[in-house]
Amino acid sequence: MTATAGQIGYLGPAGSWTHHACLELFGPSDLVPMSQDELIAAYRSDTIDLACLPIMTSLVGATPFLDPVLDLANVRIVAEYPKMLGYSLLARHGTRLEDVKEVLGHPVAFEEVKHWLDCRLPQVRRTATASSGAAAQTVVNSEALVKASIGPKFGAAIYGLASIVDGIEEGPHNVTRWWVLGRDSPSPTENDKTSLLATVRDADLASLLASFAGAGVQILTIYERPAKTGLDRHRYLIEVAGHEMMNSLAGLLCKRPDIRVLGSYPRRY
């Protein structure tokens, strides 16, 4: 997919939850669906203004898209967007619930609707796809009326499908968090979050964390990621309250140049 400056790239295809998030964040104009590799390359080369992709879920933690973002040399997070997901069962028009022999969806989606599927469609085959949009695409291209997908209801309008049943999620309810990648951090507000990245040896982790406490910076979350250089070294995504221009955080960053700022943005949760 070719993109140009001024456009907003999102992890596609259309009908995915990331598409849904971007519609709520930006509206329908200038949105471009991309594969992961296309999205990362377009952001790195400045051919798009913003990039949106899911990086965390409450069910499975870090998504496969987090590490490629952390690998970017000049990444700048400008916004976060959390949303609780709700699911519909989508199929071609004329398909009845009793006709369905195969259900397609993202693996995380299957965790949310497992109870409903176990009770209502216990014998159907469950096929994992890369996204809810990809699942809907497969259903619309199928010949027989035996396939259905699970995903956001708005995918039905995009692909000309019918929603057989809505609200099939029965828990554990999944909240997905997206990052919006841009160029410049927003100005401070009264409620901000800053994402930081530090790569340290295991023996130095306690000292790293103590530096936050000593500076009076509140740590909100810590995610461990592989450093890819050895078992005794890891990189940590550390998210803290406040903006990077805040005195306490700015002072800490001056003393710890090994801590990299990924971005400061309004806190949504």
Coordinates of C-alpha atoms in Angstrom, one line a residue:
M1 CA 0.0 0.0 0.0
T2 CA 1.5 3.4 -1.1
A3 CA 1.1 6.2 1.4
T4 CA 1.9 9.9 1.3
A5 CA 2.6 12.7 3.8
G6 CA -0.5 13.9 5.6
Q7 CA -2.0 10.4 5.8
I8 CA -2.6 8.2 8.9
G9 CA -1.4 4.6 8.6
Y10 CA -3.1 1.9 10.6
L11 CA -2.6 -1.8 11.0
G12 CA -5.1 -3.2 8.5
P13 CA -7.0 -4.5 6.7
A14 CA -10.1 -2.4 6.9
G15 CA -12.6 -3.7 9.4
S16 CA -10.0 -4.4 12.1
W17 CA -10.1 -3.1 15.6
T18 CA -7.3 -0.7 14.8
H19 CA -9.4 0.7 11.9
H20 CA -12.2 1.2 14.4
A21 CA -9.9 2.9 16.8
C22 CA -8.6 5.3 14.1
L23 CA -12.2 6.1 13.0
E24 CA -12.9 7.2 16.6
L25 CA -9.7 9.1 16.9
F26 CA -9.4 10.8 13.5
G27 CA -12.6 10.2 11.5
P28 CA -12.6 8.5 8.1
S29 CA -10.4 10.9 6.1
D30 CA -6.7 10.1 5.3
L31 CA -6.7 6.6 6.8
V32 CA -4.5 4.1 5.0
P33 CA -4.6 0.3 5.9
M34 CA -1.2 -1.3 5.9
S35 CA 0.6 -4.5 6.9
Q36 CA 2.9 -4.3 9.8
D37 CA 6.0 -4.1 7.6
E38 CA 4.4 -1.4 5.4
L39 CA 3.4 0.6 8.5
I40 CA 6.8 0.5 10.2
A41 CA 8.6 1.4 6.9
A42 CA 6.2 4.3 6.1
Y43 CA 6.7 5.8 9.6
R44 CA 10.4 5.4 9.5
S45 CA 10.6 7.0 6.0
D46 CA 8.3 9.9 7.0
T47 CA 5.9 9.1 4.2
I48 CA 3.0 9.2 6.7
D49 CA 2.3 11.7 9.5
L50 CA 0.9 9.3 12.0
A51 CA 0.9 5.5 12.6
C52 CA -1.5 3.6 14.8
L53 CA -1.1 0.0 16.1
P54 CA -2.1 -2.0 19.1
I55 CA 0.7 -2.6 21.6
M56 CA -1.0 -4.1 24.7
T57 CA -4.1 -6.0 25.7
S58 CA -5.4 -6.8 29.1
L59 CA -5.7 -10.5 28.2
V60 CA -2.3 -11.3 26.7
G61 CA -0.1 -8.3 27.6
A62 CA 2.4 -7.1 24.9
T63 CA 1.3 -7.7 21.3
P64 CA 3.7 -8.8 18.6
F65 CA 3.7 -5.2 17.4
L66 CA 5.4 -3.7 20.5
D67 CA 9.0 -4.8 19.9
P68 CA 9.2 -3.5 16.3
V69 CA 8.1 -0.1 17.6
L70 CA 10.7 -0.2 20.4
D71 CA 13.3 -1.1 17.7
L72 CA 12.7 2.2 15.9
A73 CA 15.5 4.7 16.4
N74 CA 13.5 7.9 16.4
V75 CA 10.0 6.8 17.5
R76 CA 7.8 9.4 19.2
I77 CA 4.5 8.3 20.9
V78 CA 2.0 11.2 20.7
A79 CA -1.1 9.5 22.0
E80 CA -2.6 6.4 23.6
Y81 CA -6.0 5.0 23.1
P82 CA -7.5 2.3 25.3
K83 CA -10.8 0.6 24.4
M84 CA -12.9 -2.4 25.7
L85 CA -13.7 -4.6 22.7
G86 CA -17.1 -6.0 21.9
Y87 CA -17.7 -8.7 19.3
S88 CA -20.3 -9.7 16.7
L89 CA -20.6 -12.8 14.7
L90 CA -20.5 -11.8 11.0
A91 CA -21.5 -13.9 8.0
R92 CA -22.7 -13.6 4.4
H93 CA -26.3 -12.7 4.0
G94 CA -28.6 -15.7 4.2
T95 CA -26.3 -17.6 6.6
R96 CA -28.2 -18.9 9.7
L97 CA -26.5 -19.6 13.0
E98 CA -27.1 -23.4 12.5
D99 CA -25.3 -23.2 9.1
V100 CA -22.0 -22.1 10.5
K101 CA -19.3 -24.8 10.4
E102 CA -16.2 -22.6 10.8
V103 CA -15.5 -19.4 12.8
L104 CA -12.6 -17.2 12.0
G105 CA -11.0 -14.6 14.3
H106 CA -8.0 -13.2 16.0
P107 CA -6.6 -15.5 18.8
V108 CA -7.3 -12.9 21.5
A109 CA -10.9 -12.6 20.2
F110 CA -11.4 -16.3 20.7
E111 CA -10.5 -15.9 24.3
E112 CA -13.2 -13.3 24.8
V113 CA -16.0 -15.3 23.0
K114 CA -14.9 -18.7 24.2
H115 CA -17.8 -19.2 26.6
W116 CA -20.4 -18.2 24.0
L117 CA -18.8 -20.4 21.3
D118 CA -18.6 -23.3 23.8
C119 CA -22.3 -23.0 24.6
R120 CA -23.8 -22.0 21.2
L121 CA -21.4 -23.4 18.6
P122 CA -19.4 -26.1 20.4
Q123 CA -18.8 -28.2 17.3
V124 CA -17.6 -25.6 14.9
R125 CA -14.0 -25.3 13.8
R126 CA -12.1 -22.2 15.1
T127 CA -9.5 -20.8 12.7
A128 CA -7.1 -18.1 13.8
T129 CA -6.4 -15.1 11.6
A130 CA -4.1 -12.1 11.7
S131 CA -7.0 -9.7 12.5
S132 CA -10.7 -9.4 12.6
G133 CA -10.6 -7.6 9.2
A134 CA -8.7 -10.5 7.7
A135 CA -11.3 -12.9 9.1
A136 CA -14.1 -10.9 7.6
Q137 CA -12.3 -10.8 4.2
T138 CA -12.1 -14.6 4.2
V139 CA -15.8 -14.9 5.0
V140 CA -16.9 -12.6 2.2
N141 CA -14.8 -14.5 -0.3
S142 CA -16.1 -17.9 0.7
E143 CA -18.5 -19.6 -1.6
A144 CA -20.6 -21.6 0.8
L145 CA -22.7 -20.1 3.6
V146 CA -20.8 -22.0 6.3
K147 CA -18.1 -19.5 7.5
A148 CA -18.5 -16.7 10.0
S149 CA -16.0 -14.2 11.6
I150 CA -15.8 -12.5 15.0
G151 CA -15.0 -8.9 15.2
P152 CA -16.4 -5.3 15.5
K153 CA -19.9 -4.9 14.1
F154 CA -18.9 -2.1 11.8
G155 CA -17.0 -4.7 9.7
A156 CA -20.3 -6.0 8.4
A157 CA -21.0 -2.7 6.6
I158 CA -17.4 -2.6 5.2
Y159 CA -17.6 -6.1 3.7
G160 CA -21.3 -6.4 3.0
L161 CA -21.8 -9.0 5.7
A162 CA -24.6 -9.6 8.1
S163 CA -24.3 -9.5 11.9
I164 CA -25.9 -12.8 13.0
V165 CA -25.4 -12.2 16.8
D166 CA -24.1 -9.1 18.6
G167 CA -22.5 -8.9 22.0
I168 CA -21.1 -12.4 22.1
E169 CA -18.2 -11.5 24.4
E170 CA -18.7 -12.9 27.8
G171 CA -15.3 -12.4 29.4
P172 CA -12.7 -12.0 30.4
H173 CA -13.3 -8.6 28.8
N174 CA -10.3 -7.4 26.8
V175 CA -9.1 -3.8 26.8
T176 CA -6.7 -3.1 24.0
R177 CA -4.3 -0.2 24.1
W178 CA -3.1 1.5 20.9
W179 CA -0.2 3.9 20.5
V180 CA -0.3 6.7 17.9
L181 CA 3.2 7.4 16.6
G182 CA 4.0 10.9 15.3
R183 CA 6.8 13.4 15.4
D184 CA 6.5 15.8 18.3
S185 CA 5.2 15.2 21.8
P186 CA 2.1 17.2 22.7
S187 CA 2.4 20.1 25.2
P188 CA 2.0 19.2 28.9
T189 CA -1.5 18.9 30.3
E190 CA -2.5 18.4 33.9
N191 CA -2.6 14.6 33.4
D192 CA 0.2 13.1 31.2
K193 CA 2.0 9.9 30.8
T194 CA 5.6 9.3 29.6
S195 CA 6.9 6.1 28.0
L196 CA 10.6 5.4 28.6
L197 CA 13.0 2.7 27.4
A198 CA 16.0 1.5 29.3
T199 CA 18.3 -1.4 28.5
V200 CA 20.3 -2.6 31.5
R201 CA 22.0 -5.7 32.9
D202 CA 20.0 -7.6 35.4
A203 CA 22.4 -6.6 38.2
D204 CA 21.7 -2.9 37.5
L205 CA 17.9 -3.1 37.5
A206 CA 17.5 -2.3 41.2
S207 CA 19.6 0.8 40.8
L208 CA 17.6 1.9 37.8
L209 CA 14.3 1.6 39.7
A210 CA 15.8 3.3 42.7
S211 CA 16.6 6.3 40.6
F212 CA 12.9 6.8 39.9
A213 CA 12.0 6.7 43.5
G214 CA 14.9 9.1 44.4
A215 CA 13.6 11.6 41.9
G216 CA 10.0 11.3 43.0
V217 CA 8.8 10.0 39.7
Q218 CA 5.8 7.7 39.9
I219 CA 6.2 4.5 37.9
L220 CA 2.8 3.3 36.5
T221 CA 3.9 0.2 34.6
I222 CA 7.0 -1.8 33.7
Y223 CA 7.1 -4.3 30.8
E224 CA 10.2 -6.5 30.3
R225 CA 11.3 -7.1 26.8
P226 CA 14.3 -9.1 25.5
A227 CA 17.4 -7.1 24.8
K228 CA 18.4 -9.7 22.1
T229 CA 22.0 -9.5 23.3
G230 CA 22.2 -12.0 26.1
L231 CA 20.2 -13.6 28.9
D232 CA 21.5 -11.3 31.6
R233 CA 20.4 -8.1 29.9
H234 CA 16.9 -6.8 29.2
R235 CA 15.2 -3.7 28.0
Y236 CA 12.4 -2.3 30.0
L237 CA 9.4 -0.2 28.9
I238 CA 8.8 2.0 31.9
E239 CA 5.8 4.2 31.9
V240 CA 5.6 7.1 34.4
A241 CA 3.1 9.8 35.4
G242 CA 3.8 13.2 34.1
H243 CA 5.4 14.9 31.1
E244 CA 9.0 14.7 30.1
M245 CA 9.2 18.5 30.7
M246 CA 8.1 18.1 34.3
N247 CA 10.9 19.1 36.7
S248 CA 11.3 15.8 38.5
L249 CA 11.3 13.7 35.4
A250 CA 13.5 16.2 33.4
G251 CA 16.0 16.1 36.3
L252 CA 16.0 12.3 36.3
L253 CA 16.6 12.2 32.5
C254 CA 19.5 14.5 32.8
K255 CA 21.2 12.2 35.4
R256 CA 20.3 9.1 33.4
P257 CA 21.1 9.6 29.8
D258 CA 20.8 5.8 29.3
I259 CA 17.0 6.2 29.7
R260 CA 15.4 7.0 26.3
V261 CA 12.2 9.0 26.0
L262 CA 9.7 7.4 23.6
G263 CA 7.1 10.1 24.1
S264 CA 4.9 12.1 26.5
Y265 CA 1.1 12.4 25.8
P266 CA -2.2 12.9 27.6
R267 CA -3.0 10.0 29.9
R268 CA -6.1 8.1 29.0
Y269 CA -6.2 5.6 32.0

